mmCIF file of C-alpha atoms and ligand atoms in Angstrom:
data_model
loop_
_atom_site.group_PDB
_atom_site.id
_atom_site.type_symbol
_atom_site.label_atom_id
_atom_site.label_comp_id
_atom_site.label_asym_id
_atom_site.label_seq_id
_atom_site.Cartn_x
_atom_site.Cartn_y
_atom_site.Cartn_z
ATOM 1 C CA UNK A 21 11.914 277.606 10.529
ATOM 2 C CA UNK A 22 13.310 280.406 12.604
ATOM 3 C CA UNK A 23 16.664 282.056 12.794
ATOM 4 C CA UNK A 24 17.197 283.240 16.365
ATOM 5 C CA UNK A 25 19.263 286.360 16.960
ATOM 6 C CA UNK A 26 21.276 287.518 19.969
ATOM 7 C CA UNK A 27 18.816 290.397 20.457
ATOM 8 C CA UNK A 28 15.755 288.108 20.711
ATOM 9 C CA UNK A 29 14.048 288.028 24.126
ATOM 10 C CA UNK A 30 14.588 284.666 25.822
ATOM 11 C CA UNK A 31 11.142 284.534 27.435
ATOM 12 C CA UNK A 32 9.466 285.111 24.059
ATOM 13 C CA UNK A 33 11.382 282.435 22.250
ATOM 14 C CA UNK A 34 10.593 279.871 24.943
ATOM 15 C CA UNK A 35 6.917 280.655 24.525
ATOM 16 C CA UNK A 36 7.286 280.114 20.791
ATOM 17 C CA UNK A 37 9.119 276.798 21.170
ATOM 18 C CA UNK A 38 9.291 275.225 24.617
ATOM 19 C CA UNK A 39 11.772 272.576 23.433
ATOM 20 C CA UNK A 40 14.361 275.367 23.642
ATOM 21 C CA UNK A 41 14.123 275.086 27.429
ATOM 22 C CA UNK A 42 16.311 272.001 27.098
ATOM 23 C CA UNK A 43 19.036 273.938 25.318
ATOM 24 C CA UNK A 44 18.920 276.550 28.082
ATOM 25 C CA UNK A 45 19.125 274.039 30.874
ATOM 26 C CA UNK A 46 22.099 272.280 29.278
ATOM 27 C CA UNK A 47 23.939 275.551 28.957
ATOM 28 C CA UNK A 48 23.250 275.982 32.665
ATOM 29 C CA UNK A 49 21.132 279.062 32.071
ATOM 30 C CA UNK A 50 18.560 279.393 34.850
ATOM 31 C CA UNK A 51 15.007 280.648 34.443
ATOM 32 C CA UNK A 52 13.914 284.041 35.763
ATOM 33 C CA UNK A 53 15.105 285.668 32.543
ATOM 34 C CA UNK A 54 12.780 288.693 32.834
ATOM 35 C CA UNK A 55 12.893 290.752 29.591
ATOM 36 C CA UNK A 56 16.511 289.908 28.880
ATOM 37 C CA UNK A 57 17.850 289.142 25.405
ATOM 38 C CA UNK A 58 19.783 286.012 24.469
ATOM 39 C CA UNK A 59 23.040 287.950 24.547
ATOM 40 C CA UNK A 60 22.345 289.453 28.000
ATOM 41 C CA UNK A 61 21.411 286.083 29.458
ATOM 42 C CA UNK A 62 24.452 284.380 27.932
ATOM 43 C CA UNK A 63 26.848 287.022 29.200
ATOM 44 C CA UNK A 64 25.350 286.882 32.680
ATOM 45 C CA UNK A 65 25.942 283.103 32.754
ATOM 46 C CA UNK A 66 29.387 282.961 31.096
ATOM 47 C CA UNK A 67 28.045 281.247 28.027
ATOM 48 C CA UNK A 68 29.432 282.118 24.600
ATOM 49 C CA UNK A 69 26.494 283.787 22.801
ATOM 50 C CA UNK A 70 27.470 282.587 19.306
ATOM 51 C CA UNK A 71 27.762 278.997 20.485
ATOM 52 C CA UNK A 72 24.417 279.177 22.286
ATOM 53 C CA UNK A 73 22.789 280.608 19.151
ATOM 54 C CA UNK A 74 24.447 277.946 16.997
ATOM 55 C CA UNK A 75 22.970 275.108 19.098
ATOM 56 C CA UNK A 76 19.642 276.891 19.431
ATOM 57 C CA UNK A 77 19.272 277.499 15.697
ATOM 58 C CA UNK A 78 20.413 273.993 14.770
ATOM 59 C CA UNK A 79 18.191 272.113 17.249
ATOM 60 C CA UNK A 80 15.343 274.624 17.035
ATOM 61 C CA UNK A 81 15.168 274.015 13.283
ATOM 62 C CA UNK A 82 15.040 270.231 13.499
ATOM 63 C CA UNK A 83 18.820 269.828 13.022
ATOM 64 C CA UNK A 84 18.422 271.084 9.480
ATOM 65 C CA UNK A 85 21.739 271.292 7.622
ATOM 66 C CA UNK A 86 20.921 274.846 6.519
ATOM 67 C CA UNK A 87 21.282 275.913 10.151
ATOM 68 C CA UNK A 88 24.794 274.603 10.762
ATOM 69 C CA UNK A 89 26.924 277.482 12.055
ATOM 70 C CA UNK A 90 30.375 278.259 10.679
ATOM 71 C CA UNK A 91 32.948 276.378 12.797
ATOM 72 C CA UNK A 92 35.052 279.502 13.392
ATOM 73 C CA UNK A 93 32.139 281.172 15.231
ATOM 74 C CA UNK A 94 31.978 278.446 17.884
ATOM 75 C CA UNK A 95 33.606 278.355 21.294
ATOM 76 C CA UNK A 96 34.703 274.772 21.915
ATOM 77 C CA UNK A 97 34.842 275.139 25.735
ATOM 78 C CA UNK A 98 31.200 276.377 25.744
ATOM 79 C CA UNK A 99 30.112 273.633 23.366
ATOM 80 C CA UNK A 100 31.844 270.948 25.456
ATOM 81 C CA UNK A 101 30.204 272.279 28.632
ATOM 82 C CA UNK A 102 26.862 271.971 26.910
ATOM 83 C CA UNK A 103 27.558 268.412 25.761
ATOM 84 C CA UNK A 104 28.894 267.291 29.157
ATOM 85 C CA UNK A 105 25.820 268.713 30.814
ATOM 86 C CA UNK A 106 23.643 266.847 28.317
ATOM 87 C CA UNK A 107 25.443 263.589 29.166
ATOM 88 C CA UNK A 108 24.656 264.100 32.847
ATOM 89 C CA UNK A 109 21.075 264.984 32.018
ATOM 90 C CA UNK A 110 20.516 261.727 30.091
ATOM 91 C CA UNK A 111 22.358 259.481 32.543
ATOM 92 C CA UNK A 112 21.253 261.000 35.846
ATOM 93 C CA UNK A 113 17.808 262.264 35.015
ATOM 94 C CA UNK A 114 16.195 261.126 31.793
ATOM 95 C CA UNK A 115 17.152 257.413 31.712
ATOM 96 C CA UNK A 116 16.316 256.709 35.385
ATOM 97 C CA UNK A 117 12.980 258.504 34.973
ATOM 98 C CA UNK A 118 12.096 256.371 31.952
ATOM 99 C CA UNK A 119 13.118 253.203 33.864
ATOM 100 C CA UNK A 120 10.824 254.098 36.774
ATOM 101 C CA UNK A 121 7.975 254.739 34.362
ATOM 102 C CA UNK A 122 8.664 251.478 32.516
ATOM 103 C CA UNK A 123 8.424 249.516 35.772
ATOM 104 C CA UNK A 124 5.270 251.364 36.584
ATOM 105 C CA UNK A 125 3.820 250.488 33.168
ATOM 106 C CA UNK A 126 4.898 246.866 32.649
ATOM 107 C CA UNK A 127 5.858 245.752 36.190
ATOM 108 C CA UNK A 128 9.274 244.861 37.519
ATOM 109 C CA UNK A 129 9.335 241.546 35.664
ATOM 110 C CA UNK A 130 8.944 239.302 38.706
ATOM 111 C CA UNK A 131 5.780 237.712 37.335
ATOM 112 C CA UNK A 132 5.973 238.693 33.712
ATOM 113 C CA UNK A 133 8.600 237.376 31.344
ATOM 114 C CA UNK A 134 8.142 239.946 28.589
ATOM 115 C CA UNK A 135 8.336 242.792 31.135
ATOM 116 C CA UNK A 136 11.611 241.315 32.433
ATOM 117 C CA UNK A 137 13.010 241.165 28.882
ATOM 118 C CA UNK A 138 11.956 244.744 28.209
ATOM 119 C CA UNK A 139 13.716 245.956 31.364
ATOM 120 C CA UNK A 140 16.845 243.941 30.578
ATOM 121 C CA UNK A 141 16.872 245.335 27.051
ATOM 122 C CA UNK A 142 16.540 248.839 28.428
ATOM 123 C CA UNK A 143 19.293 248.368 31.023
ATOM 124 C CA UNK A 144 21.716 247.005 28.409
ATOM 125 C CA UNK A 145 20.897 249.974 26.222
ATOM 126 C CA UNK A 146 21.540 252.458 29.020
ATOM 127 C CA UNK A 147 24.892 250.880 29.858
ATOM 128 C CA UNK A 148 25.925 251.100 26.181
ATOM 129 C CA UNK A 149 25.022 254.795 26.067
ATOM 130 C CA UNK A 150 26.883 255.297 29.362
ATOM 131 C CA UNK A 151 30.023 253.862 27.729
ATOM 132 C CA UNK A 152 29.501 256.108 24.711
ATOM 133 C CA UNK A 153 29.254 259.228 26.905
ATOM 134 C CA UNK A 154 32.155 258.190 29.109
ATOM 135 C CA UNK A 155 34.322 257.761 26.023
ATOM 136 C CA UNK A 156 33.479 261.320 24.992
ATOM 137 C CA UNK A 157 34.012 262.694 28.517
ATOM 138 C CA UNK A 158 37.249 260.820 29.117
ATOM 139 C CA UNK A 159 38.924 260.738 25.691
ATOM 140 C CA UNK A 160 37.351 263.141 23.195
ATOM 141 C CA UNK A 161 36.836 266.256 25.357
ATOM 142 C CA UNK A 162 40.264 266.059 27.041
ATOM 143 C CA UNK A 163 41.778 265.695 23.563
ATOM 144 C CA UNK A 164 40.017 268.916 22.487
ATOM 145 C CA UNK A 165 41.255 270.623 25.658
ATOM 146 C CA UNK A 166 44.809 269.558 24.806
ATOM 147 C CA UNK A 167 44.398 270.975 21.293
ATOM 148 C CA UNK A 168 43.193 274.251 22.776
ATOM 149 C CA UNK A 169 46.255 274.282 25.080
ATOM 150 C CA UNK A 170 48.469 273.338 22.149
ATOM 151 C CA UNK A 171 49.883 270.288 23.881
ATOM 152 C CA UNK A 172 50.839 267.252 21.892
ATOM 153 C CA UNK A 173 48.526 264.264 21.563
ATOM 154 C CA UNK A 174 48.226 261.460 19.065
ATOM 155 C CA UNK A 175 44.391 261.326 19.012
ATOM 156 C CA UNK A 176 42.534 262.668 15.990
ATOM 157 C CA UNK A 177 38.885 263.753 15.735
ATOM 158 C CA UNK A 178 38.428 261.557 12.620
ATOM 159 C CA UNK A 179 38.906 258.546 14.890
ATOM 160 C CA UNK A 180 35.903 259.768 16.859
ATOM 161 C CA UNK A 181 33.629 260.703 13.956
ATOM 162 C CA UNK A 182 34.356 257.500 12.051
ATOM 163 C CA UNK A 183 32.804 255.356 14.769
ATOM 164 C CA UNK A 184 30.304 257.793 16.258
ATOM 165 C CA UNK A 185 26.723 256.574 16.268
ATOM 166 C CA UNK A 186 23.876 258.618 17.635
ATOM 167 C CA UNK A 187 23.052 256.087 20.379
ATOM 168 C CA UNK A 188 19.355 256.322 19.699
ATOM 169 C CA UNK A 189 18.842 253.220 17.521
ATOM 170 C CA UNK A 190 18.148 250.771 20.329
ATOM 171 C CA UNK A 191 15.709 253.145 21.909
ATOM 172 C CA UNK A 192 13.865 253.297 18.584
ATOM 173 C CA UNK A 193 13.775 249.508 18.529
ATOM 174 C CA UNK A 194 12.482 249.256 22.109
ATOM 175 C CA UNK A 195 9.779 251.767 21.335
ATOM 176 C CA UNK A 196 8.757 249.739 18.247
ATOM 177 C CA UNK A 197 8.690 246.460 20.189
ATOM 178 C CA UNK A 198 6.384 248.008 22.794
ATOM 179 C CA UNK A 199 4.127 249.629 20.216
ATOM 180 C CA UNK A 200 3.855 246.572 17.967
ATOM 181 C CA UNK A 201 4.059 243.586 20.284
ATOM 182 C CA UNK A 202 3.449 244.488 23.910
ATOM 183 C CA UNK A 203 -0.160 243.887 24.698
ATOM 184 C CA UNK A 204 -1.231 246.194 27.490
ATOM 185 C CA UNK A 205 -4.760 246.436 28.778
ATOM 186 C CA UNK A 206 -6.750 249.247 27.186
ATOM 187 C CA UNK A 207 -6.595 252.524 29.096
ATOM 188 C CA UNK A 208 -3.078 251.873 30.280
ATOM 189 C CA UNK A 209 -2.017 255.480 30.735
ATOM 190 C CA UNK A 210 1.342 254.533 32.202
ATOM 191 C CA UNK A 211 2.486 252.682 29.090
ATOM 192 C CA UNK A 212 1.478 255.511 26.775
ATOM 193 C CA UNK A 213 3.145 257.969 29.107
ATOM 194 C CA UNK A 214 6.470 256.127 29.102
ATOM 195 C CA UNK A 215 6.280 255.707 25.324
ATOM 196 C CA UNK A 216 5.815 259.446 25.049
ATOM 197 C CA UNK A 217 8.976 259.940 27.125
ATOM 198 C CA UNK A 218 10.918 257.420 25.046
ATOM 199 C CA UNK A 219 9.915 259.309 21.859
ATOM 200 C CA UNK A 220 11.153 262.544 23.428
ATOM 201 C CA UNK A 221 14.382 261.020 24.674
ATOM 202 C CA UNK A 222 15.046 259.420 21.289
ATOM 203 C CA UNK A 223 14.674 262.783 19.576
ATOM 204 C CA UNK A 224 16.915 264.512 22.082
ATOM 205 C CA UNK A 225 19.604 261.848 21.713
ATOM 206 C CA UNK A 226 19.523 262.164 17.949
ATOM 207 C CA UNK A 227 19.841 265.921 18.195
ATOM 208 C CA UNK A 228 22.677 265.537 20.707
ATOM 209 C CA UNK A 229 24.585 263.251 18.344
ATOM 210 C CA UNK A 230 23.979 265.607 15.411
ATOM 211 C CA UNK A 231 25.298 268.578 17.402
ATOM 212 C CA UNK A 232 28.461 266.550 17.983
ATOM 213 C CA UNK A 233 28.765 265.567 14.324
ATOM 214 C CA UNK A 234 27.839 268.869 12.705
ATOM 215 C CA UNK A 235 29.002 271.501 15.184
ATOM 216 C CA UNK A 236 31.668 269.919 17.425
ATOM 217 C CA UNK A 237 33.576 267.866 14.820
ATOM 218 C CA UNK A 238 33.976 270.675 12.206
ATOM 219 C CA UNK A 239 35.121 273.123 14.913
ATOM 220 C CA UNK A 240 37.684 270.566 16.138
ATOM 221 C CA UNK A 241 38.874 269.869 12.578
ATOM 222 C CA UNK A 242 39.414 273.582 12.135
ATOM 223 C CA UNK A 243 41.423 273.712 15.362
ATOM 224 C CA UNK A 244 43.432 270.660 14.265
ATOM 225 C CA UNK A 245 44.316 272.402 11.001
ATOM 226 C CA UNK A 246 45.251 275.593 12.829
ATOM 227 C CA UNK A 247 47.386 273.749 15.356
ATOM 228 C CA UNK A 248 49.135 271.809 12.546
ATOM 229 C CA UNK A 249 49.973 275.165 10.898
ATOM 230 C CA UNK A 250 51.091 276.535 14.268
ATOM 231 C CA UNK A 251 53.314 273.483 14.851
ATOM 232 C CA UNK A 252 54.868 273.787 11.410
ATOM 233 C CA UNK A 253 55.436 277.485 11.963
ATOM 234 C CA UNK A 254 57.091 276.971 15.354
ATOM 235 C CA UNK A 255 59.298 274.244 13.954
ATOM 236 C CA UNK A 256 60.224 276.504 11.078
ATOM 237 C CA UNK A 257 60.928 279.336 13.489
ATOM 238 C CA UNK A 258 63.149 276.921 15.422
ATOM 239 C CA UNK A 259 65.027 276.189 12.187
ATOM 240 C CA UNK A 260 65.209 279.878 11.410
ATOM 241 C CA UNK A 261 66.657 280.452 14.828
ATOM 242 C CA UNK A 262 69.485 278.038 13.974
ATOM 243 C CA UNK A 263 70.090 280.051 10.830
ATOM 244 C CA UNK A 264 69.591 283.502 12.380
ATOM 245 C CA UNK A 265 72.221 285.618 13.995
ATOM 246 C CA UNK A 266 70.475 285.618 17.374
ATOM 247 C CA UNK A 267 72.249 283.597 20.038
ATOM 248 C CA UNK A 268 70.324 280.994 21.986
ATOM 249 C CA UNK A 269 70.578 281.039 25.804
ATOM 250 C CA UNK A 270 72.721 277.870 25.583
ATOM 251 C CA UNK A 271 75.118 279.530 23.150
ATOM 252 C CA UNK A 272 75.467 282.472 25.521
ATOM 253 C CA UNK A 273 76.350 280.030 28.325
ATOM 254 C CA UNK A 274 79.034 278.538 26.129
ATOM 255 C CA UNK A 275 80.482 281.993 25.376
ATOM 256 C CA UNK A 276 80.567 282.749 29.124
ATOM 257 C CA UNK A 277 82.501 279.511 29.662
ATOM 258 C CA UNK A 278 84.963 280.340 26.875
ATOM 259 C CA UNK A 279 85.680 283.856 28.079
ATOM 260 C CA UNK A 280 86.171 282.589 31.632
ATOM 261 C CA UNK A 281 88.958 280.440 30.243
ATOM 262 C CA UNK A 282 87.251 277.046 30.564
ATOM 263 C CA UNK A 283 88.174 274.236 28.184
ATOM 264 C CA UNK A 284 85.476 272.749 25.950
ATOM 265 C CA UNK A 285 85.385 269.691 28.212
ATOM 266 C CA UNK A 286 84.936 271.855 31.320
ATOM 267 C CA UNK A 287 82.122 273.771 29.613
ATOM 268 C CA UNK A 288 80.447 270.459 28.696
ATOM 269 C CA UNK A 289 80.633 269.247 32.313
ATOM 270 C CA UNK A 290 79.400 272.552 33.706
ATOM 271 C CA UNK A 291 76.391 272.722 31.388
ATOM 272 C CA UNK A 292 75.748 268.953 31.603
ATOM 273 C CA UNK A 293 75.957 268.555 27.841
ATOM 274 C CA UNK A 294 78.269 266.448 25.641
ATOM 275 C CA UNK A 295 81.583 267.654 24.307
ATOM 276 C CA UNK A 296 80.181 267.326 20.779
ATOM 277 C CA UNK A 297 77.274 269.633 21.620
ATOM 278 C CA UNK A 298 79.722 272.234 22.947
ATOM 279 C CA UNK A 299 81.647 271.994 19.675
ATOM 280 C CA UNK A 300 78.425 272.426 17.678
ATOM 281 C CA UNK A 301 77.512 275.463 19.782
ATOM 282 C CA UNK A 302 80.969 276.933 19.205
ATOM 283 C CA UNK A 303 80.678 276.460 15.414
ATOM 284 C CA UNK A 304 77.238 278.130 15.445
ATOM 285 C CA UNK A 305 78.532 280.988 17.615
ATOM 286 C CA UNK A 306 81.431 281.587 15.239
ATOM 287 C CA UNK A 307 79.078 281.539 12.259
ATOM 288 C CA UNK A 308 76.458 283.791 13.848
ATOM 289 C CA UNK A 309 78.851 286.386 15.293
ATOM 290 C CA UNK A 310 81.604 285.947 12.767
ATOM 291 C CA UNK A 311 83.970 285.939 15.718
ATOM 292 C CA UNK A 312 86.328 282.984 15.891
ATOM 293 C CA UNK A 313 88.870 283.771 18.643
ATOM 294 C CA UNK A 314 88.382 283.614 22.417
ATOM 295 C CA UNK A 315 89.703 287.184 22.642
ATOM 296 C CA UNK A 316 87.075 288.374 20.184
ATOM 297 C CA UNK A 317 84.373 286.531 22.116
ATOM 298 C CA UNK A 318 85.568 288.192 25.328
ATOM 299 C CA UNK A 319 85.077 291.655 23.836
ATOM 300 C CA UNK A 320 81.638 290.617 22.536
ATOM 301 C CA UNK A 321 80.656 289.184 25.951
ATOM 302 C CA UNK A 322 81.675 292.316 27.859
ATOM 303 C CA UNK A 323 79.996 294.718 25.423
ATOM 304 C CA UNK A 324 76.793 292.715 25.579
ATOM 305 C CA UNK A 325 76.822 292.342 29.365
ATOM 306 C CA UNK A 326 77.212 288.547 29.388
ATOM 307 C CA UNK A 327 80.135 288.747 31.813
ATOM 308 C CA UNK A 328 81.873 291.341 33.887
ATOM 309 C CA UNK A 329 85.492 292.278 33.283
ATOM 310 C CA UNK A 330 86.579 290.798 36.631
ATOM 311 C CA UNK A 331 85.310 287.333 35.575
ATOM 312 C CA UNK A 332 87.215 287.310 32.315
ATOM 313 C CA UNK A 333 90.376 285.284 31.784
ATOM 314 C CA UNK A 334 92.702 287.631 29.909
HETATM 315 FE FE1 FE2 B 406 27.743 262.998 23.528
HETATM 316 FE FE1 FE2 B 407 28.042 261.110 21.023
#
């Protein structure tokens, strides 16, 4: 167990645990790190240091629950970049490499039924994982972006976490089928080699899913709570505005219409609003300013620079 710090030297920690290379590559941090610390390397590559450390400490300690970072320390854009990059890594690099090795180990299935079934099983598995990743790329991450930008959306992260499965089960099953039932000639290095890769990929997929469940989801829940509070506050402020003495831009437009001598109907037409809305605005103006007559409004409008004297109907 190790708790990495922002001051730790990157080169040293890779030597201690080479699996951390994967975390680096998925944060798009290149090698050639010289004697730089985690913080220096993160800053140089526009990666949020706290988020990098959170993933590093979680994965580097076997996804142990004790190493789950506090959600408020995480940067969701950095975490999403990491996860997107991991999706590309699995789909574009890891899965095709395993497929090539599988063919190399068991054949392409043209003369061997069990090899054909193994390949079909693998291909179905990969297309399921592709769907899983595409759902996250196309629905979940854009939803998080919209939360960050405070735009309205009806999605909820509970919908995601309720049905999220780590996508590694089938790979575990394939590995077990090969180990238990596939009879390869002794000394078949290729089969052992691909099994080794499947073990590695299975572990990485599990860790990937756990990062989503234990780092991403809590950070999104926190943001959802904050944005619900923000929404409530803005709505309340809107209500307060109704009650306050400050005039809204629309109410100022109505005053300008009144002091120019327009009728309520003419004001409604000019502002493209209904007559009823004009009447509501006029009631609110009277209440807010405690001025009820057009003459009083004229004085108010001139003093406050809403109109010039020459535009006023006296
Ligand atoms: Fe994912
Ligand atoms: Fe996932």
